[in-house]
Each structure stands twice: as C-alpha cells, then as structure tokens.
C-alpha cells in the first residue's frame, strides 16, 4: 500500500495562494513579509496583520494545509524577530512551520511543543544521521531534502528516515546544497541564510553595449547575451564564466528542475510530499504548475507502471521553465 | 590566541600530503585538522595513513583533530564517518549535522565551519551536545562575532577562519569534472592537477571563484592578519589558516609573529603581499560583500 503523496505548492502572495488551492494543491507554503524566510523579495509574502489568517481560512476551506516558512538563520541582532515569528506562527492555526536554524528549532520545540515542525531544505540534511539528529533533538515530522541527491540516495534516505520526506518536484534548480551556499553574500553581502535572498534584485544591473546585453551583480559581470538570446535572471550559479580557455555555464545552465519523468519512482520509493519551487513567481505560474503536477501526481499514484508523462504537461511546464528547458538535476546521476 | 591549520581542501597526492605534514611538525601551529572534507572519492590516504600522520603530529606536540566531510550522501561516506566518529584517540571536527548526531555526548568535538552556528541558541545547543570549540561560519561579520562572544557558553572555544580561500558552497556536481567535460563518475581525479583549485573568471577576467571538485571557493584568499588585535580583543581562541600548496609556512610565520605581538599586523600582511597577487578578500569580516576588502579599524 502506497501512502498518498502530498503536493506542496508555493504561495508568494494571496493571489498565488488561491491559485494553488483552486488548482489542486494539498498544501501551500508561505512566509511573513520580512527577513524571517528565505524568499525575502520586495512585494512578496504575507502581512502578519490578517493576511496569514485569511490565507489559513481560504486554504483550509479548500482542503489544503498551510506551512509557514521561517527558514533564515537569525543572528543575534535579529534573534528576537525570529523568535517572535515562531511565537506568532503558533497562534495562527498553520499546520506546520518550516525551520532550518538549529537554535530556532530548539526554541520552537521548547516553547511551543504542540507546533508541528518541518525541517527546511536550508538545514542541509542530506543523510540519515543528519535527519536522525533533527528528529531526535526537535521532533521534526518532515524533512525537505536538498536538491543534491540522486534517486538511489533518496531511496536510502526514505528507507532509513524516522520521518516523512519531502522532495522538490519542479522549479528553479538550486545547484548547491541549500543552506550552505554563500556565493550570493560573497558578491552582494546578502545570502539566503543571512537575509533570505539569493542574488538580490537591488544588486542587479543590466547594460546595453554595442556588442551585447550584459548582466551584473554588484558590479560583477555575470553574463553577456547576443542579439535575440534569452537573458535569464543573473544568479551567480547560472552565469557564463571562463575556466581555462573556455567560456561556458561553468556551474549550471539556466534551466528548471522537472521530475515529471520520475514521478512514479518518487511515489514508489515512498516520499511523503512533492514540492513546487517558486514563491517569487506569478499566480498564473502557480496555477499552471499546480494543475499539471496535480494531474501527473494523480496519474503516477493511480497506476505507477502505466504512467507516461503527457506531452501537454511537459510543454506546459517548459513554457514556464528557466531558459525554456528542464533537467532532472542531481536525481539523474549523469548530471552530477 | 592559538594557530590552527585547517584540513587540506584540495586533492594532493599521498606523497605531497606526507611531505606537507612532515614540515608542519616544525611549524609554530598549535592545532592541526586532518582529513578529507570535500570529496568522498578522494582517498589518496586511507584511514590508517591518516592516523599515522596524526600520530607523528601529536608526537611533535600538536593538538590533532580529525575533520569530517562537509556534504555527505553516499552510504560509503557514512561508513567512513562512523569510523571516524568512533575513534578514541583524537577529537573530531563535525562538518555536517550527521556528524554532530554521531558525536553527541562524546568527549568534546569541534563544530566546524560548515555547521550553521549563526546565533547564541545554536551555540548553546552545540555546547550541550558536547562541542568544546566552534568555528565561525565564513559569511558572518565581526559585529555578529562580538554579539556571539558576549553570550557564548563558558568553556566553549571560538575559532575564526583567518587565511585561505573561503569555502563558499558545495554541490552534488563536480565542477572540476564539468570543466574537463567529464562525468563525475569518471572524473579521473582531474582535481589532482590543480593543487590550489582551478580559477573561475568572469568574462572580464575577474577571478571570481575557485573550483575545487564539488566545492566552490572564493577567488581571492581571505586574509585577516590585519584584524589580529580585534580578534584577540573579542576573545577569539584560535585562528585558522587553510593550507595551500606553497608557502603555507610563511603564512604561519606571519600570523605567529602578529599573534605574539612581535610584528605589527599590517607589516605581517605586507610580508605576505606576494601571496595575494590578486589581492585579499576580507569583506565578510567588515559586514560587507565577502569579496570586498575593508580597513582596520
């Protein structure tokens, strides 16, 4: 008997939340409008002042759970804000909070023992001992796996983990193990761990020169684009650099993770949830991706052996993918 | 303050590793971290070889610590981790929470630079679990260090990464193999050709990062020797120097002289100028972009 797999979708704002719930998400995840979560972009997230309560009401009305991400790593100067966010989360009726910082996990487990805890991907738990640690110390009920494991490794983890396992199913591909990447702060002073941002928008500059369009991040040249070439968001790991004599995407091409091809494998090996990345994306994106993955996940669960990813699903997801292309990322060993 | 040599981050031959540590025995460093922290495939030295090197360093009066791998996925890596954590001769530096789990309640481990200790609650937790030393994560500033030092648990030592290319990120992908257009499973250990990593440059020839297998490091080395007085004032116990394939002994000498107060820190920095041809980076220390440089005070 295979347990049902939860489809977890991003809610960067109230309209995206409604789009996710209306199109079949089993759960949505969201954050407060400040640096307490790893998607701290202008115009994103939810006001503490009523918006989260309304989100909970709408999601629960539509049969979806609400997961609140508080997954930055607070430093002493912002500890009280982080602790207050956990306190507030405990009063809002959310179904779980997603934490990554060990200190904040300890605070949450001690102060609000009734509050269900999920381990954020930012905690970098990539093996059974790390997962056992967070389970033993804080009683986390679910872990979100970093996007660095192969399918075989996920199988090992699921088989040995004392908790539910969530994996990324679709969206921007984080090439580095999450929570331990300081590329963004190295260049801009702000990283996911410290400020909840990667390659922050205020550090981005576009230049048109005679030869090319150029993107810079805090003055550092990330990429040059020829006429007619699609220009992606200038994250450090997706730029073109020179190594030796070659200029190429030395870290990763602009592309999105897409697991449509392996959904039955994920279902069979027993993951508890599949997550869609993209709280910074539009409600239309959330609606589209949620709808496709709802169909695909239902099909993969109903008949894993007879499952085939339909062309309309693949095309629909490629239209909203970075660079219009997709990859299985680390799930597929040759990518590594 | 004590001086520590961090683990060798690169893939050196067994001979190069042995030569290096034979020299380290004579150097004025107090603590030596040993082992492979970056890639589980790199096994130039086996567990017994490392213990032999450890024994020689210990006999020369060094405190030896065995470091664990930062990113662990494969069962084979976990088997190695278990063996390392179960050794009863040397303390262990945990670089992953899986290692912290296995070390919980043991004699006294080190929470390495890859453990995300960003606040006092986390330090208190690590100390309760048995940590006797922690290393400041590289992206944190002196301001945060000052706050953390003010509240750190009694008996917990603080170490700061003070010299060398900063370890910035880890991936499942091997960037060295990718640069050689090889799959990771058939990498041919090409990282062994670059004893100080492989430069990654922007299209304007800015040395931005350094490729080291599955790890990305800073392009420029970090150098905090000029911050020596501030580090001491903040009660830092240990400064870490990350080995490079050339003149690490000179780096140790320069730091030793600054730490002992026999050489002005700025002069000590000048002594090392030829090792920082592309400049140093120390922006993190000053609370700015890590690639930048700041001035003391």
XYZ file of C-alpha atoms in Angstrom:
633
model
C 0.000 0.000 0.000
C 1.463 3.315 -1.086
C 0.722 6.344 1.069
C -0.669 9.361 -0.750
C 1.932 11.919 -1.766
C 1.170 15.490 -0.785
C 1.526 18.180 -3.466
C 3.065 21.245 -1.794
C 2.795 24.490 -3.760
C 4.241 27.981 -3.370
C 2.201 30.943 -2.204
C 4.210 34.130 -2.589
C 1.118 36.264 -2.120
C -2.638 35.841 -1.508
C -3.482 35.551 -5.224
C -0.881 32.803 -5.698
C -2.254 31.016 -2.648
C -5.747 30.998 -4.112
C -4.337 29.801 -7.435
C -2.574 26.900 -5.708
C -5.595 25.860 -3.629
C -8.017 26.202 -6.551
C -5.827 24.075 -8.813
C -5.328 21.124 -6.539
C -2.505 21.760 -4.071
C -2.672 19.572 -0.972
C -0.628 22.114 0.926
C 0.722 25.610 0.381
C 3.773 27.203 1.894
C 4.228 30.873 2.594
C 6.207 33.321 4.658
C 5.910 36.574 6.574
C 6.835 39.798 4.802
C 10.302 40.203 6.319
C 13.684 38.520 6.541
C 12.400 35.546 8.511
C 12.099 33.384 5.418
C 14.330 32.502 2.513
C 12.295 34.328 -0.143
C 12.551 37.856 1.197
C 11.836 39.735 -2.028
C 10.033 43.083 -2.345
C 6.298 42.687 -2.871
C 6.266 39.047 -1.785
C 4.856 37.234 1.213
C 2.131 37.867 3.753
C 1.378 40.599 6.267
C 1.100 39.416 9.821
C -1.833 41.754 10.067
C -4.668 39.493 8.922
C -3.245 38.184 5.634
C -1.941 34.938 7.079
C -5.205 34.298 8.938
C -7.120 34.864 5.704
C -4.718 32.534 3.904
C -5.292 29.818 6.500
C -9.056 30.292 6.251
C -9.012 30.069 2.445
C -6.656 27.107 2.265
C -8.461 25.105 4.949
C -11.764 25.918 3.248
C -10.340 24.388 0.088
C -8.974 21.336 1.889
C -5.335 22.422 1.765
C -2.827 22.615 4.606
C -0.730 25.699 5.321
C 3.002 25.516 6.020
C 4.764 28.649 7.230
C 8.428 29.014 6.290
C 10.683 30.667 8.891
C 13.875 29.421 7.355
C 16.598 32.028 7.539
C 19.419 31.750 10.082
C 18.927 34.562 12.592
C 21.966 36.291 14.002
C 21.916 37.818 17.483
C 20.775 41.208 16.124
C 17.629 39.662 14.636
C 17.041 36.787 17.023
C 14.106 38.417 18.787
C 12.320 38.980 15.484
C 12.806 35.335 14.563
C 11.606 34.068 17.947
C 8.591 36.399 17.780
C 7.762 34.993 14.345
C 7.727 31.457 15.799
C 5.518 32.647 18.674
C 3.126 34.238 16.250
C 3.082 31.188 13.992
C 1.887 29.158 16.960
C -1.233 31.340 17.214
C -2.201 31.466 13.552
C -3.577 27.991 13.002
C -0.952 26.990 10.439
C -0.433 23.254 10.059
C 3.350 23.350 10.467
C 6.287 25.700 10.448
C 9.321 25.061 8.258
C 12.552 25.843 10.116
C 16.223 25.442 9.264
C 18.179 27.072 12.091
C 19.140 24.677 14.915
C 18.738 27.358 17.575
C 15.331 28.363 16.322
C 14.276 24.714 16.138
C 15.292 24.311 19.757
C 13.382 27.434 20.719
C 10.266 26.286 18.842
C 10.353 22.749 20.243
C 10.739 24.021 23.813
C 8.359 26.962 23.686
C 5.605 25.509 21.517
C 5.771 21.732 21.829
C 2.401 21.398 20.129
C 3.545 23.221 16.974
C 4.393 20.716 14.187
C 7.900 21.290 12.791
C 9.198 20.587 9.306
C 12.903 20.749 8.569
C 13.643 23.271 5.834
C 15.767 22.385 2.849
C 18.043 25.131 4.207
C 19.102 22.788 7.027
C 21.149 20.762 4.504
C 20.058 17.391 5.876
C 21.371 15.099 3.143
C 21.839 11.833 5.040
C 20.130 9.607 7.594
C 22.315 10.680 10.513
C 21.545 14.352 9.952
C 17.844 13.581 9.676
C 18.015 11.448 12.815
C 19.620 14.401 14.576
C 16.784 16.796 13.809
C 14.212 14.155 14.665
C 15.844 13.219 17.955
C 16.556 16.777 19.067
C 13.442 18.618 17.978
C 10.874 16.033 16.914
C 10.623 17.296 13.348
C 7.894 15.448 11.484
C 9.119 16.027 7.955
C 12.391 16.880 6.235
C 12.732 18.662 2.903
C 15.679 17.175 1.051
C 18.285 19.391 -0.657
C 18.411 19.086 -4.439
C 21.750 17.260 -4.434
C 20.640 13.648 -4.005
C 20.244 11.016 -6.693
C 17.125 8.842 -6.844
C 19.097 5.950 -5.327
C 20.217 8.161 -2.479
C 16.680 9.415 -1.879
C 15.575 5.804 -1.711
C 18.162 5.135 1.006
C 17.106 8.200 2.938
C 13.395 7.385 2.775
C 14.061 3.794 3.829
C 16.017 4.857 6.901
C 14.467 8.182 7.908
C 12.254 8.153 11.010
C 10.228 10.979 9.459
C 8.288 11.926 6.367
C 10.417 13.055 3.391
C 9.616 15.898 1.002
C 11.434 16.379 -2.295
C 11.433 19.136 -4.882
C 9.344 18.260 -7.933
C 9.536 21.337 -10.079
C 11.048 24.807 -10.284
C 14.310 26.689 -10.233
C 17.216 24.371 -9.660
C 19.457 25.121 -6.716
C 22.783 23.599 -7.765
C 24.424 23.923 -4.359
C 23.355 22.150 -1.215
C 20.911 24.599 0.270
C 21.780 26.348 3.498
C 25.490 26.048 2.842
C 25.875 28.351 -0.124
C 27.479 31.729 0.439
C 28.017 32.667 -3.223
C 25.397 35.393 -3.002
C 26.786 37.003 0.141
C 30.304 36.736 -1.254
C 29.306 39.029 -4.110
C 26.463 41.108 -2.657
C 26.693 40.837 1.142
C 23.291 39.107 1.326
C 22.584 35.379 1.152
C 19.651 33.044 1.782
C 20.997 32.237 5.245
C 21.617 35.807 6.353
C 18.909 37.826 4.590
C 16.623 35.337 2.878
C 17.770 36.365 -0.588
C 19.957 34.963 -3.342
C 21.350 37.461 -5.836
C 19.150 40.313 -4.513
C 17.351 42.447 -7.098
C 18.863 45.713 -5.855
C 22.335 44.424 -6.781
C 21.306 43.555 -10.361
C 22.229 45.884 -13.217
C 21.517 45.446 -16.934
C 23.708 47.147 -19.507
C 23.257 47.534 -23.249
C 26.562 47.857 -25.059
C 27.316 47.940 -28.759
C 28.151 44.228 -28.734
C 25.846 42.727 -26.203
C 23.426 42.988 -23.362
C 25.231 42.394 -20.061
C 24.022 41.481 -16.608
C 25.931 42.427 -13.491
C 25.537 41.602 -9.841
C 27.093 44.217 -7.588
C 29.359 45.149 -10.470
C 30.477 41.567 -11.231
C 29.823 40.551 -14.824
C 27.510 37.527 -14.733
C 26.747 37.069 -18.416
C 26.728 38.595 -21.893
C 23.865 37.856 -24.252
C 23.959 38.017 -28.015
C 21.148 39.529 -30.116
C 17.933 37.571 -29.673
C 19.377 35.407 -26.897
C 17.150 34.853 -23.868
C 18.537 36.629 -20.828
C 17.935 34.926 -17.502
C 17.891 36.369 -14.003
C 21.548 36.901 -13.059
C 22.038 34.381 -10.275
C 25.703 33.622 -9.710
C 25.427 29.900 -10.372
C 23.824 30.387 -13.807
C 26.273 32.844 -15.367
C 28.837 32.211 -18.088
C 32.429 32.261 -16.945
C 35.863 31.375 -18.188
C 37.608 28.304 -16.849
C 40.865 27.604 -18.660
C 40.282 28.745 -22.231
C 36.562 28.112 -22.326
C 33.684 30.451 -21.570
C 30.601 28.455 -20.631
C 27.990 27.844 -17.966
C 30.705 26.542 -15.664
C 28.305 25.907 -12.782
C 24.900 25.300 -14.401
C 22.803 26.328 -17.382
C 19.679 28.381 -16.764
C 17.192 25.520 -16.568
C 14.478 24.225 -14.256
C 14.177 21.030 -12.276
C 11.315 18.917 -13.628
C 10.514 15.479 -12.181
C 7.605 14.524 -14.464
C 9.728 11.666 -15.852
C 10.365 10.102 -12.450
C 7.165 10.776 -10.506
C 6.255 7.060 -10.333
C 9.718 6.346 -8.912
C 9.244 9.004 -6.257
C 5.801 7.586 -5.443
C 7.101 4.008 -5.230
C 10.023 4.797 -3.022
C 7.685 6.410 -0.549
C 8.277 10.147 -0.413
C 5.614 11.928 1.602
C 5.448 15.095 -0.428
C 6.484 16.703 -3.682
C 7.252 20.390 -3.563
C 6.951 23.052 -6.244
C 9.504 25.872 -6.039
C 8.530 29.438 -6.900
C 7.170 31.788 -4.268
C 8.672 34.596 -6.316
C 6.641 33.583 -9.398
C 3.241 34.872 -10.550
C -0.191 33.468 -9.630
C -0.541 32.356 -13.268
C 2.656 30.288 -12.917
C 1.422 28.750 -9.684
C -1.946 27.890 -11.253
C -0.324 26.330 -14.317
C 2.300 24.291 -12.474
C -0.101 23.156 -9.763
C -2.648 21.999 -12.346
C -0.079 19.982 -14.304
C 1.507 18.374 -11.265
C -1.914 17.553 -9.787
C -2.785 15.601 -12.947
C 0.643 13.987 -13.163
C 0.827 13.012 -9.494
C -2.698 11.585 -9.586
C -1.760 9.531 -12.643
C 1.514 8.349 -11.107
C -0.267 7.254 -7.936
C -3.216 5.604 -9.671
C -1.059 3.488 -11.983
C 2.703 3.905 -11.487
C 3.509 1.161 -14.003
C 1.308 2.567 -16.729
C 2.306 6.194 -16.159
C 3.663 8.226 -19.053
C 4.311 11.970 -18.798
C 1.912 13.545 -21.274
C 3.294 15.906 -23.877
C 0.871 18.661 -22.898
C 2.237 18.531 -19.332
C 5.851 18.695 -20.463
C 5.128 21.547 -22.886
C 3.176 23.489 -20.271
C 5.981 23.225 -17.743
C 8.706 24.025 -20.288
C 6.870 27.262 -21.101
C 7.375 28.448 -17.526
C 10.873 26.972 -17.081
C 14.107 28.930 -16.975
C 15.550 29.030 -20.452
C 12.535 27.000 -21.645
C 14.361 23.799 -20.736
C 14.332 21.263 -17.928
C 16.572 18.785 -16.160
C 16.335 16.010 -13.613
C 19.288 17.614 -11.871
C 21.057 15.507 -9.291
C 18.247 12.931 -9.343
C 19.840 11.722 -12.564
C 23.369 10.598 -11.803
C 24.966 11.708 -15.128
C 24.009 15.341 -14.336
C 26.386 15.239 -11.400
C 45.492 33.043 20.521
C 46.368 29.649 19.125
C 47.008 28.953 15.470
C 45.369 26.080 13.648
C 45.947 24.564 10.241
C 42.612 23.655 8.705
C 42.202 20.452 6.700
C 43.764 20.446 3.218
C 40.865 21.368 0.982
C 42.465 20.191 -2.261
C 43.364 16.813 -3.699
C 47.084 16.322 -3.171
C 48.977 13.101 -3.732
C 49.791 10.926 -0.724
C 53.408 11.981 -1.070
C 52.544 15.692 -1.129
C 50.325 15.286 1.936
C 53.026 13.428 3.862
C 55.698 15.962 2.850
C 53.457 18.800 3.917
C 52.754 17.392 7.373
C 56.399 16.429 7.865
C 57.136 20.161 7.590
C 54.145 21.136 9.730
C 55.725 19.281 12.653
C 58.325 22.062 12.770
C 55.923 24.984 12.304
C 54.607 27.144 15.162
C 50.994 25.971 14.860
C 49.144 24.570 17.860
C 46.305 22.621 16.240
C 46.187 20.588 13.042
C 42.925 19.436 11.445
C 43.344 16.347 9.272
C 41.293 14.534 6.694
C 39.272 14.862 3.514
C 36.419 17.349 3.848
C 35.404 17.940 0.237
C 35.015 14.737 -1.783
C 34.453 11.149 -0.629
C 36.151 9.782 -3.747
C 39.491 11.316 -2.830
C 41.303 8.604 -0.952
C 44.994 9.233 -1.509
C 45.414 8.378 2.164
C 43.426 5.644 3.865
C 42.162 5.839 7.457
C 45.319 4.160 8.798
C 47.562 6.543 6.850
C 45.785 9.492 8.390
C 46.183 8.008 11.855
C 49.890 7.594 11.183
C 50.201 11.269 10.165
C 48.148 12.189 13.223
C 50.473 10.216 15.469
C 53.538 11.964 14.090
C 51.979 15.397 14.573
C 50.812 14.537 18.071
C 54.307 13.336 18.910
C 55.575 16.736 17.718
C 53.284 18.377 20.259
C 50.397 19.345 18.019
C 46.767 19.003 19.005
C 45.308 16.821 16.260
C 41.646 16.941 15.229
C 40.084 14.678 12.574
C 37.707 16.549 10.250
C 34.608 15.051 8.658
C 33.343 15.592 5.129
C 31.049 18.603 4.670
C 28.492 17.152 2.268
C 27.648 13.505 2.852
C 25.227 11.496 0.751
C 26.502 8.010 -0.072
C 26.385 5.076 2.332
C 30.129 4.590 1.809
C 30.712 8.122 3.065
C 28.549 7.459 6.104
C 30.523 4.316 6.886
C 33.713 6.388 6.879
C 32.043 8.992 9.061
C 31.012 6.389 11.606
C 34.521 5.021 11.829
C 35.966 8.480 12.250
C 33.500 9.486 14.964
C 34.118 6.229 16.828
C 37.901 6.719 17.005
C 39.018 7.009 20.622
C 42.335 8.786 20.099
C 41.572 12.153 18.549
C 38.752 14.658 18.802
C 36.622 15.126 15.697
C 35.571 18.241 13.829
C 31.949 17.832 12.694
C 31.179 19.475 9.373
C 27.654 18.115 8.977
C 24.788 17.626 11.416
C 25.019 13.882 10.794
C 28.456 14.018 12.382
C 27.091 16.089 15.274
C 24.491 13.356 15.776
C 27.117 10.631 15.982
C 29.331 12.755 18.243
C 26.602 13.844 20.642
C 27.636 13.058 24.184
C 31.214 12.159 23.285
C 34.316 13.656 24.832
C 34.297 17.046 23.147
C 34.017 17.731 19.462
C 34.590 20.781 17.280
C 31.669 22.300 15.374
C 33.391 23.056 12.078
C 32.964 25.960 9.672
C 30.272 24.097 7.718
C 27.922 23.866 10.694
C 25.470 26.763 10.581
C 26.044 28.312 14.003
C 24.593 31.796 13.496
C 23.197 32.588 16.954
C 23.611 32.016 20.668
C 20.822 29.442 20.900
C 22.658 27.299 18.374
C 25.937 27.709 20.255
C 24.220 26.718 23.500
C 22.771 23.653 21.799
C 26.111 22.594 20.329
C 27.797 23.063 23.689
C 25.151 20.992 25.469
C 25.676 18.230 22.928
C 29.392 18.170 23.662
C 31.096 20.766 21.475
C 34.157 22.312 23.070
C 35.034 24.562 20.141
C 33.138 26.111 17.244
C 34.279 27.792 14.063
C 32.578 30.998 12.963
C 30.720 30.436 9.645
C 32.656 32.331 6.986
C 29.860 34.710 5.953
C 29.436 36.200 9.442
C 30.875 39.567 10.464
C 32.926 40.795 13.408
C 29.776 42.515 14.663
C 27.954 39.179 14.852
C 31.030 37.540 16.323
C 31.092 40.203 19.054
C 27.431 39.521 19.864
C 28.043 35.769 19.938
C 31.164 36.081 22.075
C 29.197 38.095 24.630
C 26.801 35.191 25.160
C 28.896 32.143 24.410
C 28.699 29.299 26.891
C 31.578 29.040 29.378
C 34.200 26.604 28.188
C 33.331 26.860 24.501
C 36.327 27.984 22.421
C 35.921 30.142 19.323
C 37.879 29.700 16.111
C 37.876 32.032 13.104
C 38.840 31.182 9.526
C 41.636 33.725 9.096
C 43.593 32.775 5.996
C 42.950 30.947 2.730
C 40.334 30.650 0.039
C 36.929 30.708 1.654
C 34.824 27.580 1.272
C 31.636 29.125 -0.157
C 29.453 26.310 -1.479
C 29.114 22.558 -2.028
C 27.207 20.712 -4.734
C 26.417 17.184 -5.889
C 28.015 18.222 -9.149
C 31.768 18.106 -9.602
C 32.698 21.399 -11.233
C 36.232 20.250 -11.970
C 34.927 17.231 -13.883
C 32.469 19.526 -15.667
C 35.263 21.891 -16.668
C 37.012 18.898 -18.229
C 33.768 17.751 -19.850
C 33.809 14.513 -17.847
C 31.016 12.890 -15.854
C 31.594 12.857 -12.103
C 31.622 9.055 -12.049
C 34.548 9.073 -14.493
C 36.294 12.184 -13.188
C 39.769 10.669 -13.446
C 40.649 12.694 -10.339
C 41.434 15.680 -12.542
C 41.217 17.906 -9.448
C 44.625 16.453 -8.585
C 46.069 18.593 -11.395
C 45.150 21.782 -9.548
C 46.776 21.697 -6.099
C 45.210 25.068 -5.262
C 41.985 24.684 -7.192
C 41.050 25.913 -10.650
C 40.284 29.569 -11.301
C 36.835 30.606 -12.462
C 36.962 34.034 -14.118
C 34.270 36.398 -15.337
C 34.298 37.384 -19.000
C 36.181 40.473 -17.819
C 38.891 38.242 -16.302
C 37.960 38.900 -12.703
C 38.994 35.877 -10.620
C 35.594 35.367 -9.018
C 35.587 31.815 -7.643
C 37.890 28.829 -7.368
C 36.662 25.432 -8.495
C 37.668 22.559 -6.233
C 35.735 19.425 -7.160
C 32.226 19.651 -5.691
C 33.216 22.804 -3.810
C 33.351 26.450 -4.836
C 35.763 28.719 -3.014
C 36.464 32.425 -3.138
C 38.658 33.625 -5.976
C 40.974 35.582 -3.705
C 42.263 34.181 -0.425
C 40.821 35.656 2.739
C 43.417 37.247 4.990
C 42.511 38.554 8.445
C 46.001 39.066 9.802
C 45.430 42.816 9.990
C 42.429 42.188 12.237
C 44.646 40.379 14.770
C 44.149 42.883 17.590
C 40.382 42.999 17.176
C 40.193 39.196 17.081
C 42.145 38.993 20.333
C 40.018 41.713 21.932
C 36.902 39.726 21.050
C 38.237 36.718 22.918
C 38.824 34.545 19.880
C 40.818 31.481 20.919
C 42.043 30.092 17.606
C 42.857 31.465 14.136
C 42.574 29.015 11.264
C 44.951 29.001 8.323
C 43.781 26.951 5.357
C 46.678 25.106 3.676
C 47.771 25.966 0.172
C 50.399 24.116 -1.827
C 53.046 26.832 -1.496
C 54.414 28.993 1.308
C 51.909 27.962 3.940
C 54.864 28.001 6.314
C 55.396 31.708 5.572
C 51.734 32.355 6.308
C 52.046 30.552 9.620
C 55.173 32.579 10.490
C 53.441 35.875 9.656
C 50.403 35.048 11.769
C 52.564 33.746 14.611
C 54.534 36.986 14.674
C 51.362 39.103 14.669
C 49.664 36.968 17.316
C 52.736 37.044 19.557
C 52.958 40.800 19.165
C 56.470 40.733 17.743
C 55.351 42.138 14.383
C 52.782 44.783 13.601
C 49.794 43.102 11.892
C 49.984 45.442 8.911
C 53.652 44.585 8.488
C 52.779 40.907 8.758
C 50.246 41.447 5.995
C 52.886 43.185 3.900
C 55.156 40.172 4.415
C 52.515 38.101 2.621
C 51.787 40.552 -0.188
C 53.395 38.330 -2.803
C 50.902 35.577 -1.956
C 47.944 37.828 -2.640
C 48.795 38.988 -6.137
C 45.092 39.363 -6.968
C 44.505 40.980 -3.576
C 42.892 39.591 -0.468
C 39.250 39.375 0.408
C 38.010 40.102 3.900
C 34.694 41.851 3.294
C 32.710 39.385 5.405
C 34.658 40.417 8.476
C 33.600 44.025 7.949
C 29.969 43.081 7.321
C 30.008 43.723 3.581
C 30.215 41.556 0.461
C 32.720 38.797 1.153
C 34.750 39.541 -1.980
C 35.475 43.066 -0.785
C 38.190 44.357 1.429
C 37.838 46.526 4.459
C 40.162 48.635 6.511
C 41.021 48.193 10.184
C 39.565 49.575 12.360
